[in-house]
Coordinates of C-alpha atoms in Angstrom, one line a residue:
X2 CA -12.3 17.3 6.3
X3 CA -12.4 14.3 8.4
X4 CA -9.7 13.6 11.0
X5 CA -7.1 11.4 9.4
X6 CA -5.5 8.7 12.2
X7 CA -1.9 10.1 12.5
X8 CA 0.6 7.1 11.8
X9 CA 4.1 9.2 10.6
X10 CA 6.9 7.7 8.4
X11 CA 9.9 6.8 10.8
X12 CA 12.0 9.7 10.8
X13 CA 15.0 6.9 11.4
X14 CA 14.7 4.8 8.2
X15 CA 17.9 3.0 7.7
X16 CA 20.1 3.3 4.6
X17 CA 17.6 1.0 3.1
X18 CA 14.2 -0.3 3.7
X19 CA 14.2 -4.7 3.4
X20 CA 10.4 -5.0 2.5
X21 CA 8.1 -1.9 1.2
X22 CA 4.3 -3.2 0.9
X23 CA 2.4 -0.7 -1.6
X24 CA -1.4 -1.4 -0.4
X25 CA -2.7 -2.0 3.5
X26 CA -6.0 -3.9 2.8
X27 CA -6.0 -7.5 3.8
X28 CA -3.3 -8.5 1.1
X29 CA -0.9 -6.4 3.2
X30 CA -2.0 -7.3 6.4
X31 CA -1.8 -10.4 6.3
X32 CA 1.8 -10.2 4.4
X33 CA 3.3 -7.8 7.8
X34 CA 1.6 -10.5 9.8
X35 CA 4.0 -12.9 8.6
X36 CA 6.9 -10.8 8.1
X37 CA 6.7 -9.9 11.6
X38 CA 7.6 -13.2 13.1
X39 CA 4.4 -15.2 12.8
X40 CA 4.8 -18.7 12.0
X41 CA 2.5 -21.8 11.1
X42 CA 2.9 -25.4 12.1
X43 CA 1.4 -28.6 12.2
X44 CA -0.2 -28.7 15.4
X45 CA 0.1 -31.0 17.7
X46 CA -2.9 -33.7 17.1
X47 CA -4.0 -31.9 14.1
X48 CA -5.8 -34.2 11.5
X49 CA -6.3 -33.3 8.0
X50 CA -8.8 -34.7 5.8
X51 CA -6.6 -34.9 3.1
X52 CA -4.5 -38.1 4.3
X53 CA -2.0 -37.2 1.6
X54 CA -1.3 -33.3 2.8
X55 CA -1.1 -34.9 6.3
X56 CA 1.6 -37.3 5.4
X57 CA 3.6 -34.5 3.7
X58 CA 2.9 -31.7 6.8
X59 CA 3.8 -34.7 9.5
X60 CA 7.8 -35.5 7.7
X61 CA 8.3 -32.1 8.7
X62 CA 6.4 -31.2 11.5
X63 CA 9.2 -29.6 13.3
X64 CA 9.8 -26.7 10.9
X65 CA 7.1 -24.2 10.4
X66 CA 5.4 -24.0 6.9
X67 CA 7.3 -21.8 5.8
X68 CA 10.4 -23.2 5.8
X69 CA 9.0 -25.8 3.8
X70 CA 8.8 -26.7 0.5
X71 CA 5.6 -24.7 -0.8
X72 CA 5.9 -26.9 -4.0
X73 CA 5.9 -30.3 -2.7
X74 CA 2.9 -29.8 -0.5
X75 CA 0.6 -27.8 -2.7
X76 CA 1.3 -31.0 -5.4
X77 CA -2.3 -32.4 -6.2
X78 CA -4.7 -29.8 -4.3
X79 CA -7.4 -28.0 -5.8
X80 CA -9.5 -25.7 -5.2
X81 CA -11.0 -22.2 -6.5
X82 CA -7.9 -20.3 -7.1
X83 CA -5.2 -21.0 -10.0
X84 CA -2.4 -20.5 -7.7
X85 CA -1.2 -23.5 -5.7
X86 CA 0.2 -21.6 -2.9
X87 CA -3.2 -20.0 -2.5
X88 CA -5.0 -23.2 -2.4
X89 CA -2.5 -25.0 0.0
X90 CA -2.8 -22.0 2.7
X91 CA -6.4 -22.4 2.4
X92 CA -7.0 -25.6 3.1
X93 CA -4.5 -25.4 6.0
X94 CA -6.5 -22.5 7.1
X95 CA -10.2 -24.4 6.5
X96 CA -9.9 -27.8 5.6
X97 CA -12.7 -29.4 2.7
X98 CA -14.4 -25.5 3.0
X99 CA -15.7 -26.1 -0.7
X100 CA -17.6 -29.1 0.4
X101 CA -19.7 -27.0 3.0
X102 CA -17.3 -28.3 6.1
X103 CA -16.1 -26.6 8.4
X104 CA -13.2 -28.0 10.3
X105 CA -11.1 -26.5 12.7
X106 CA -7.5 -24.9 11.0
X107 CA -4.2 -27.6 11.7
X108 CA -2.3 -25.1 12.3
X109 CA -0.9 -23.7 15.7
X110 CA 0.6 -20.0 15.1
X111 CA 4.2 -19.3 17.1
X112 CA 5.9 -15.4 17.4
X113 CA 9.2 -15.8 16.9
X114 CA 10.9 -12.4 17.0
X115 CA 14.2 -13.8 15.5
X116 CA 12.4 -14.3 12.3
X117 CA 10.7 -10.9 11.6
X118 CA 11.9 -8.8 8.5
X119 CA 11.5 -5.1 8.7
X120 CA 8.7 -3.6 6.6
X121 CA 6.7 -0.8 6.1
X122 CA 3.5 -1.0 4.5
X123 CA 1.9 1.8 2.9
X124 CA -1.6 2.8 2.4
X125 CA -4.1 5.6 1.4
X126 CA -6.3 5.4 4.5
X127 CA -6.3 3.4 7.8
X128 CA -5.7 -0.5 7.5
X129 CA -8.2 -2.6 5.6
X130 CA -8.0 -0.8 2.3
X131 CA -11.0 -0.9 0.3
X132 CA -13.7 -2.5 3.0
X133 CA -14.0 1.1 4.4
X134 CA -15.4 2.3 1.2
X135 CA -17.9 -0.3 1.0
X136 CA -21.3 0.1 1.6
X137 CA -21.4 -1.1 5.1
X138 CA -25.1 -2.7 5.4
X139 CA -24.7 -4.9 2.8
X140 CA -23.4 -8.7 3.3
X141 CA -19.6 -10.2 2.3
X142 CA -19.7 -12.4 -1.0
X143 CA -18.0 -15.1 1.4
X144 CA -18.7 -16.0 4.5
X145 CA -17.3 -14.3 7.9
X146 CA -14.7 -17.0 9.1
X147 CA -13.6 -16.9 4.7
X148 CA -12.4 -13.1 5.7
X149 CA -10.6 -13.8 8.5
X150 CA -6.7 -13.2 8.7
X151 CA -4.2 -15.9 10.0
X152 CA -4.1 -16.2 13.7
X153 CA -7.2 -14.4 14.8
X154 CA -10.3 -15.9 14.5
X155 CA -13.2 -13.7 12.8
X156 CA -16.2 -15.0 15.1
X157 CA -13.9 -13.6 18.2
X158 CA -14.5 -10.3 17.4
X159 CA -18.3 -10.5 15.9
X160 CA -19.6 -12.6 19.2
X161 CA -22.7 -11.0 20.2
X162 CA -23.6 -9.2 17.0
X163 CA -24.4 -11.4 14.7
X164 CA -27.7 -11.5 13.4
X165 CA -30.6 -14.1 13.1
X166 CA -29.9 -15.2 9.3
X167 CA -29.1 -18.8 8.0
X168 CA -25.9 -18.2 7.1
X169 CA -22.2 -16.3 8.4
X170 CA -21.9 -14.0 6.3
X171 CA -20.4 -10.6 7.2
X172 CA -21.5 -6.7 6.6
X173 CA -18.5 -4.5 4.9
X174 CA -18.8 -2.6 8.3
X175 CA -17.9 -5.6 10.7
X176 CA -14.9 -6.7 8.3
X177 CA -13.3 -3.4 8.0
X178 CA -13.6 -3.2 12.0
X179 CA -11.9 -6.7 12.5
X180 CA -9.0 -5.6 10.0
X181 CA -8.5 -2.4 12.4
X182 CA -8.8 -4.4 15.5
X183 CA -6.1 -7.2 14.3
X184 CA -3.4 -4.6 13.6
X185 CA -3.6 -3.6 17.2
X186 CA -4.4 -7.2 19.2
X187 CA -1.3 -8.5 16.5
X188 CA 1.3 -5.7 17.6
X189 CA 1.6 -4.9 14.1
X190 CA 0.8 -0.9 13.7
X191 CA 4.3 0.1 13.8
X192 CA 4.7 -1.3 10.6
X193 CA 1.6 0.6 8.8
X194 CA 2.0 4.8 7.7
X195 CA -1.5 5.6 6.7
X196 CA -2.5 8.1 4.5
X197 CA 0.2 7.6 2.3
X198 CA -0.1 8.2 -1.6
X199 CA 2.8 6.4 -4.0
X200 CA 3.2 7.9 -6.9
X201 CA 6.7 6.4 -8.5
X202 CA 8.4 3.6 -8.1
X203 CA 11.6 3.4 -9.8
X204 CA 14.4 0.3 -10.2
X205 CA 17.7 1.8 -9.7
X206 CA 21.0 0.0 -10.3
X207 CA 24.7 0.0 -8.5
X208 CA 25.8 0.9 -11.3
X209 CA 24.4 4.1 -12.3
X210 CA 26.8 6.8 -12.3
X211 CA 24.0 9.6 -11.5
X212 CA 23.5 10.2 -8.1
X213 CA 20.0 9.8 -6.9
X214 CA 17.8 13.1 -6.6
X215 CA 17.1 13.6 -2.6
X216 CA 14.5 15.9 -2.6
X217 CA 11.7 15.2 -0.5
X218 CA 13.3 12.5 1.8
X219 CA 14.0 14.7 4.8
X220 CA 16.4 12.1 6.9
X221 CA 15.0 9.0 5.6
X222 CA 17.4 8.0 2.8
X223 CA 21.1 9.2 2.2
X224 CA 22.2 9.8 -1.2
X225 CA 23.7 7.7 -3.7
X226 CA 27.8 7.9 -3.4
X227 CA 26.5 6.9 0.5
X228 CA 25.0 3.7 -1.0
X229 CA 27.7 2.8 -3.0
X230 CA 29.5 3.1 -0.1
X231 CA 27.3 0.8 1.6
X232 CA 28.0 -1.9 -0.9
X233 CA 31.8 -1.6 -0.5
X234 CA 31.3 -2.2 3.4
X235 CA 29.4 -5.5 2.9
X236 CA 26.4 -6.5 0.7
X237 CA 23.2 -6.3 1.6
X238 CA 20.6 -9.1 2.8
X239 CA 19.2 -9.6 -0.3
X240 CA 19.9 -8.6 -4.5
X241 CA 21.8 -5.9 -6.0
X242 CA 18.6 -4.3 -7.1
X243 CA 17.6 -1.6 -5.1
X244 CA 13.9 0.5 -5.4
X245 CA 13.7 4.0 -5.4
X246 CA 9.9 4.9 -3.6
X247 CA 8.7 8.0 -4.1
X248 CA 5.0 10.0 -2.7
X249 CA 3.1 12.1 -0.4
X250 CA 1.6 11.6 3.1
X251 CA -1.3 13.6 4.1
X252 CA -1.6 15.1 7.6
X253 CA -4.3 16.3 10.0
X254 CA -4.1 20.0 8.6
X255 CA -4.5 18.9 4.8
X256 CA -1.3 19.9 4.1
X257 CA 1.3 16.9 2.0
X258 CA 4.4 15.8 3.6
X259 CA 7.0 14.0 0.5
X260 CA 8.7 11.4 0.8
X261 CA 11.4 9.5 -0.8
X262 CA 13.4 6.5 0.3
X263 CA 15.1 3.2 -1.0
X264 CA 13.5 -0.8 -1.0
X265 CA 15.4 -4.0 -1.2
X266 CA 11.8 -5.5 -2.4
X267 CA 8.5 -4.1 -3.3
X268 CA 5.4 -6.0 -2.7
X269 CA 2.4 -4.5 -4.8
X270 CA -1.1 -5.3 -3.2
X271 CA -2.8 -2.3 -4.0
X272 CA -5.9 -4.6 -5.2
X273 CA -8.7 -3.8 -7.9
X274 CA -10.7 -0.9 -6.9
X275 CA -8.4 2.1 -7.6
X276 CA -10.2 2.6 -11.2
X277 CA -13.8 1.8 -11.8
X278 CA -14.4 1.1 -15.6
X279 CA -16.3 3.7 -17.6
X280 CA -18.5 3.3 -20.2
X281 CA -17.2 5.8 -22.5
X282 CA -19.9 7.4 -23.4
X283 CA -21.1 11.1 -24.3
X284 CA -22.1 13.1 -20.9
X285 CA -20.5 10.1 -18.6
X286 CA -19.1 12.9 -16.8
X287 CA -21.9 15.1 -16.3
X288 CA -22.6 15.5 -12.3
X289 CA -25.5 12.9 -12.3
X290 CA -23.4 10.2 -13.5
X291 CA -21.5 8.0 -10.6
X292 CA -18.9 5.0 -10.9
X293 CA -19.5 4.3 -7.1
X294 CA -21.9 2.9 -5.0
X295 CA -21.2 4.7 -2.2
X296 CA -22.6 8.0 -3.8
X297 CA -26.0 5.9 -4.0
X298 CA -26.7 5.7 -0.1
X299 CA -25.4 9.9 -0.1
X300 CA -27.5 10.8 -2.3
X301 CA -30.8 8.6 0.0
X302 CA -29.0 10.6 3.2
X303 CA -29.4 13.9 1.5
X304 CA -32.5 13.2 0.4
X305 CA -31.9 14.1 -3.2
X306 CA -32.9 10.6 -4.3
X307 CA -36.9 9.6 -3.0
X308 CA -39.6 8.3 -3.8
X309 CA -40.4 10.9 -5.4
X310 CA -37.5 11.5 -7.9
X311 CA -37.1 10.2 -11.6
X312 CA -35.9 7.0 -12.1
X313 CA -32.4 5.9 -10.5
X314 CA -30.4 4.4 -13.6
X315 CA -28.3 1.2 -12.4
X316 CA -25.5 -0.1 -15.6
X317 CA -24.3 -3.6 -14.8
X318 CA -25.2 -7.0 -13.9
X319 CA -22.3 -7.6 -11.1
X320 CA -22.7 -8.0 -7.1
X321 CA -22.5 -3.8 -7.2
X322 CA -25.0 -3.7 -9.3
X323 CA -27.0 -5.9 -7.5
X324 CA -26.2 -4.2 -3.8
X325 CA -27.1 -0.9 -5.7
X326 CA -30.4 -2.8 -6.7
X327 CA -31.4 -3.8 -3.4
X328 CA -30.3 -0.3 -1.9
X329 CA -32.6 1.7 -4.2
X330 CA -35.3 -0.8 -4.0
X331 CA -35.9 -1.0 -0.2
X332 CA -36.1 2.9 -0.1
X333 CA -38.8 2.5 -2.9
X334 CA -37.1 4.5 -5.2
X335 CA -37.8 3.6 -8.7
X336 CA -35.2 1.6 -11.1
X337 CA -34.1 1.2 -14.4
X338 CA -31.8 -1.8 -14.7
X339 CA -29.6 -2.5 -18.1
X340 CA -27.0 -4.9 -18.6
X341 CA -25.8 -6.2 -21.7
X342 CA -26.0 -10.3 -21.4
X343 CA -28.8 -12.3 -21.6
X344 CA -30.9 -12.8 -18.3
X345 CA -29.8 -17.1 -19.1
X346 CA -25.7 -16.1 -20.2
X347 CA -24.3 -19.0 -17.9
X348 CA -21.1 -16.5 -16.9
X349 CA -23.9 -14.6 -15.1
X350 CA -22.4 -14.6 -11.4
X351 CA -25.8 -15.0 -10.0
X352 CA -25.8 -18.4 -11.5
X353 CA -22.6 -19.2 -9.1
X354 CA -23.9 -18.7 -6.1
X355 CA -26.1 -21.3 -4.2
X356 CA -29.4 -19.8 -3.0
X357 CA -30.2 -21.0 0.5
X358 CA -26.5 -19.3 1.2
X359 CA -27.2 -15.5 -0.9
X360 CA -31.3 -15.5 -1.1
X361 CA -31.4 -11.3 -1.8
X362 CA -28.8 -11.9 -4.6
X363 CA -31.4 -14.5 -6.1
X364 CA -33.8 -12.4 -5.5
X365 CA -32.2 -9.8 -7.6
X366 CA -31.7 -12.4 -10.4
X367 CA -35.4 -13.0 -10.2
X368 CA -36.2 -9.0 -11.1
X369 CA -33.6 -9.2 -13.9
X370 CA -35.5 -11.9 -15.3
X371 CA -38.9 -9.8 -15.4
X372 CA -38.2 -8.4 -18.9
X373 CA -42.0 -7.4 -19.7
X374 CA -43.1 -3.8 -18.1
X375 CA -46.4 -5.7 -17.4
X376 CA -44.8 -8.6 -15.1
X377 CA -42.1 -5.8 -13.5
X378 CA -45.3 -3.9 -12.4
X379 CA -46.9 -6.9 -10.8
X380 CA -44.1 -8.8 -8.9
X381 CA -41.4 -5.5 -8.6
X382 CA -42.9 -2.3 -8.5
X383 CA -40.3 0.7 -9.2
X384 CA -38.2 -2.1 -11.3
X385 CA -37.7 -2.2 -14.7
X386 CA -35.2 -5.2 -16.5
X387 CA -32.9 -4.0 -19.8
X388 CA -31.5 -6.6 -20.7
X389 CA -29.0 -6.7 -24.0
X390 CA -29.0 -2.8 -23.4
X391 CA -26.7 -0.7 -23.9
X392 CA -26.2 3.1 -22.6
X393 CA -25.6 5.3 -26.0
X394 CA -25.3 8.6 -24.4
X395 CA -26.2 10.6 -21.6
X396 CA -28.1 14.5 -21.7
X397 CA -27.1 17.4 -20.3
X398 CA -31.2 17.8 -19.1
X399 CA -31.0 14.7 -17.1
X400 CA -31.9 12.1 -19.7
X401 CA -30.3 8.7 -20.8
X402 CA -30.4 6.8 -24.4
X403 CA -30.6 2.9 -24.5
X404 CA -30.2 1.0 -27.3
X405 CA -31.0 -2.8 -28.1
X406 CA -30.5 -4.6 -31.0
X407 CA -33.9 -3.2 -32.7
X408 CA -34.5 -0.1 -30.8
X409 CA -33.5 3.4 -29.2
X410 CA -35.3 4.2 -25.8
X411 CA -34.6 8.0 -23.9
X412 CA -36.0 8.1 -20.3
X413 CA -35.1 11.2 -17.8
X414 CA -33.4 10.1 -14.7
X415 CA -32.6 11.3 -11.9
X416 CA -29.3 9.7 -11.5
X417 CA -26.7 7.5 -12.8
X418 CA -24.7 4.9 -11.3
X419 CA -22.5 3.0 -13.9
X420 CA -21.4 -0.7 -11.8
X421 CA -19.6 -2.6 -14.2
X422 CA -16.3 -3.8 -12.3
X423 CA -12.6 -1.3 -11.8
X424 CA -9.4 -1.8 -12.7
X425 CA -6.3 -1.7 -10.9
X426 CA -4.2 1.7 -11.4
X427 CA -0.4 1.1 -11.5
X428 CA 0.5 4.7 -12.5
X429 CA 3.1 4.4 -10.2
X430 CA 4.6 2.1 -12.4
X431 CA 6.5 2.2 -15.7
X432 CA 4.2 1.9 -18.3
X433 CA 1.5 2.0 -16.0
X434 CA 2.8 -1.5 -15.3
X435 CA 1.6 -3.3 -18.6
X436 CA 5.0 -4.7 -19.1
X437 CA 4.3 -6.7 -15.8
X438 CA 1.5 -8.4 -17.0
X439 CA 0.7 -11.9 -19.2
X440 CA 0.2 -9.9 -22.1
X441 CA 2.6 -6.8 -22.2
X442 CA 0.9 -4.8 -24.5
X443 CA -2.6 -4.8 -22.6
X444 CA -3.7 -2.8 -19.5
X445 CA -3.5 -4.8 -16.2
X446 CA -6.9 -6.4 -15.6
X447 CA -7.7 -8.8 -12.5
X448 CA -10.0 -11.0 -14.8
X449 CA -8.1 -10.6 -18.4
X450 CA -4.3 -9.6 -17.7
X451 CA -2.9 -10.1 -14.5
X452 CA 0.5 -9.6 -13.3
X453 CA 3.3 -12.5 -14.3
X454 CA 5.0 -14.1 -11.4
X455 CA 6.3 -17.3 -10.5
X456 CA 3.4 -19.6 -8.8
X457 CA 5.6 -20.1 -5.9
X458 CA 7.0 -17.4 -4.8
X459 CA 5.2 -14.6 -6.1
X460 CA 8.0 -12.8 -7.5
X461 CA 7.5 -10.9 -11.1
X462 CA 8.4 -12.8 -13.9
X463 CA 9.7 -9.5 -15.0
X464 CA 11.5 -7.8 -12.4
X465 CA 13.7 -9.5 -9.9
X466 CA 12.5 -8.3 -6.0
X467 CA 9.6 -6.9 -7.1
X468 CA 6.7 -9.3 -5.7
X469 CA 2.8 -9.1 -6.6
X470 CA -0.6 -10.8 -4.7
X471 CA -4.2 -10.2 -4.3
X472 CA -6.3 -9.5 -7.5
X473 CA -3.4 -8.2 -9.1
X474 CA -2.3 -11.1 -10.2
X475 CA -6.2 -12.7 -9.8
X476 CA -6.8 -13.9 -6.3
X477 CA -9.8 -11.5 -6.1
X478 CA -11.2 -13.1 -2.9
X479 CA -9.4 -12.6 0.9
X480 CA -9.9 -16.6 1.4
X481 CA -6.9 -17.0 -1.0
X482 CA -5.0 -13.8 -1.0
X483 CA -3.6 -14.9 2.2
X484 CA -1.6 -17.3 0.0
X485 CA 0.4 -15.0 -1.2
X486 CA 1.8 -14.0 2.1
X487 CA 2.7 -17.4 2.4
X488 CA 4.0 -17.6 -0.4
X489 CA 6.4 -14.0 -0.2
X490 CA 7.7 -14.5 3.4
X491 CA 8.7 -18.2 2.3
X492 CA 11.3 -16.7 -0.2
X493 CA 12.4 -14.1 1.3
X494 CA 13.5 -16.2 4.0
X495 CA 15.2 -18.9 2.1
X496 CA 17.1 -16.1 0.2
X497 CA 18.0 -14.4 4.1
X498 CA 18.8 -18.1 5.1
X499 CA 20.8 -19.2 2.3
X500 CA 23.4 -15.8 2.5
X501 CA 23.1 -16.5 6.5
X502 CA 21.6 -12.9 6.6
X503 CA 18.7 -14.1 8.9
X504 CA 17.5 -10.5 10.5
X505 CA 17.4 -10.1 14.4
X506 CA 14.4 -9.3 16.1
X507 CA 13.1 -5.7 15.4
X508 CA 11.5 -5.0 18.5
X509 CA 11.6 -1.2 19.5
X510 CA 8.8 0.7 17.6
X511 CA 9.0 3.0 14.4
X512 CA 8.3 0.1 11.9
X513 CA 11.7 -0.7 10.8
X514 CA 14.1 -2.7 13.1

């Protein structure tokens, strides 16, 4: 088992926790960056290309951003993300970046301690979330100063290693690394418990008779008559609604430690790669058959994928299909490649993406297009294209049936790697949280049914104090999830401002203040 970085729960949680942040990937990160003090404003000098935004940003230059009004300065901007918020903190962050600019950020970050709100932000492994999974030779979708968190630059931390290519563009590896390295330079791991697994979430009321069950919570939380007395004394900072959060932690020696304590407000930010989507097909879980790339490069390390072996069967015509592509193709290992749209369907993501910036993804398009066995042979050895294919089944004895639209094909294979996209997994949740979403009777989806909030504040339409960012709600790329940060801290600190609840500085250590 590998050594887990040891980060405890607080043994000294107080009666209740203001901010609980389910997920520690760059959604999360960025979000304790801010609620730890960190503010952005104008600065001094700063000139924005957009004359308009600069107007708006200079009437207020003396309060930080977000103490402004999100609303009134993200009027008229666009840019790649359907939330305004998102798209305002962006171009703060990198002015005109859609028109291949890169100007410098106008903003001038300022610690001030007064400001912070305690948190705690939860997550299944060390800080970064998903990027540790990834494959970590392959290169970022976006470019290296597009992954970057507020207040630390990306090229800081990469000086020296980047490598001869014509654009910025990162490796999984080097990303993951600057996540790790920004909790520590920002001061923020006292608000991160790794290794943490949530698995209920529940809304409890005042006003519930029943007293709260208090297994599994050690010292951490008291029990209900104890928060009703709590409320007699003197309200709390922010609403009446109160979280109950339940899971495990998992130590060094493999064992799980429960936990259970109480949230003023939840932020989801668990992101989209919990569940990767299945086929659902006969045989999809037979051993041979994998849902993550990951399992590809293992199987090249062990040696139980060559040049040699039968055919490696890639499902899916997405960026993970198209790393797993490259992968299998530059250790010569021989490819079968089916995907259900045309090689010319315009919503092909290949057909996004400008080629001097991603030439191997291009590249990969190009094969796709080689439908002919004859032409595969000649330009692609060890490739073959499947175009409107489909997987019927697979066989016990190795072997996969295709299907087109006049024809069954059955080839033996040596393994499969099904790539077509994940889902988000709110079991956590009630219903899984489908009543969160645009459409309550449909599963969450990043792409088709993300969660409901209000553009401004990122609160759930739903549920009061429950808040949402990242690709749960659609802002699949770390460019624009940062919004959401923005976007959470600014109400929270209106609603501490306006009941003159403004929290001290937290100082000390622990995570909570």
């Amino acid at each position: 088992m590998p050594l887990l970085e040891e980060n405890p729960l607080p043994r000294d949680l107080p009666l209740i926790v203001p901010v609980v942040i389910i997920g520690n990937g760059p959604s999360g990160i960025s979000l304790s960056y801010l609620l730890s003090g960190y503010r952005p404003y104008l600065a001094a000098g700063a000139v924005h290309p957009n004359p308009i935004l600069l107007s708006k940003l200079e009437e207020a230059k003396h309060l930080s951003i977000i103490d402004q009004d999100l609303e009134y300065l993200s009027e008229g901007l666009e840019g790649r993300s359907s939330n305004p918020v998102a798209v305002l903190f962006d171009s703060l962050l990198h002015p005109n970046a859609d028109f291949g600019y890169e100007y410098p950020s106008v903003l001038q970050w300022r610690l001030e301690k007064q400001q912070h709100i305690p948190h705690l932000v939860l997550g299944k492994g060390t800080p970064g979330g998903a990027w540790h999974a990834m494959e970590g030779s392959m290169l970022t979708i976006s470019l290296g100063i597009w992954m970057e968190l507020p207040g630390f630059n990306y090229r800081d931390l990469a000086q020296g290693k980047r490598r001869n290519i014509i654009n910025d563009r990162a490796t999984p590896e080097e990303i993951s690394s600057y996540y790790k390295n920004y909790i520590k330079l920002m001061g923020l791991q006292k608000n991160f418990v790794n290794n943490t697994y949530v698995t209920s979430i529940l809304k409890l009321h005042r006003d519930q008779e029943e007293e709260i069950d208090n297994e599994g919570r050690g010292e951490a939380v008291e029990s209900k008559p104890q928060l009703a007395e709590k409320e007699e004394n003197g309200p709390t900072e922010f609403s009446q609604t109160t979280w109950e959060v339940r899971g495990y932690q998992r130590v060094q020696d493999g064992s799980h430690v429960p936990f259970c304590f109480c949230a003023e407000n939840v932020v989801l930010a668990t992101g989209a790669s919990d569940s990767p989507a299945r086929l659902d097909v006969e045989g999809e879980d037979l051993p041979f058959v994998s849902h993550c790339i990951t399992d590809l490069g293992a199987a090249i390390s062990k040696r139980s994928l060559s040049q040699s072996s039968d055919p490696l069967l890639i499902v899916g015509a997405g960026l993970s299909a198209a790393d797993a592509v490259l992968c299998a193709y530059n250790n010569n290992i021989s490819i079968l490649h089916v995907f259900r749209k045309r090689v010319d369907d315009p919503s092909l993501i290949f057909k996004q993406l400008p080629k001097m910036l991603y030439p191997e993804y291009h590249k990969v398009y190009h094969m796709m297009c080689t439908q002919s066995p004859a032409a595969a042979s000649i330009l692609y050895p060890d490739y073959r294209s499947f175009p409107e294919h489909c997987v019927v089944s697979f066989q016990p004895d190795m072997k996969c049936v295709l299907q087109s639209a006049s024809s069954f094909q059955v080839f033996k294979i040596s393994m499969a790697l099904v790539l077509i996209g994940t889902h988000p997994n709110l079991f956590f949740m009630k219903d899984q949280g489908k009543y969160l979403g645009l459409d309550p009777k449909k599963a969450i989806s990043c792409k088709h049914n993300p969660l409901d909030i209000h553009p401004y504040t990122f609160e759930c339409t739903k549920e009061a104090n429950l808040f949402s960012m990242g690709p749960l709600i659609g802002d699949n790329f770390v460019r624009f999830l940062k919004g959401g940060a923005l976007g959470i801290t600014s109400c929270l600190v209106k609603r501490l401002k306006k009941k003159g609840k403004l929290i001290a500085d937290g100082g000390g250590g622990g995570g909570i203040a």
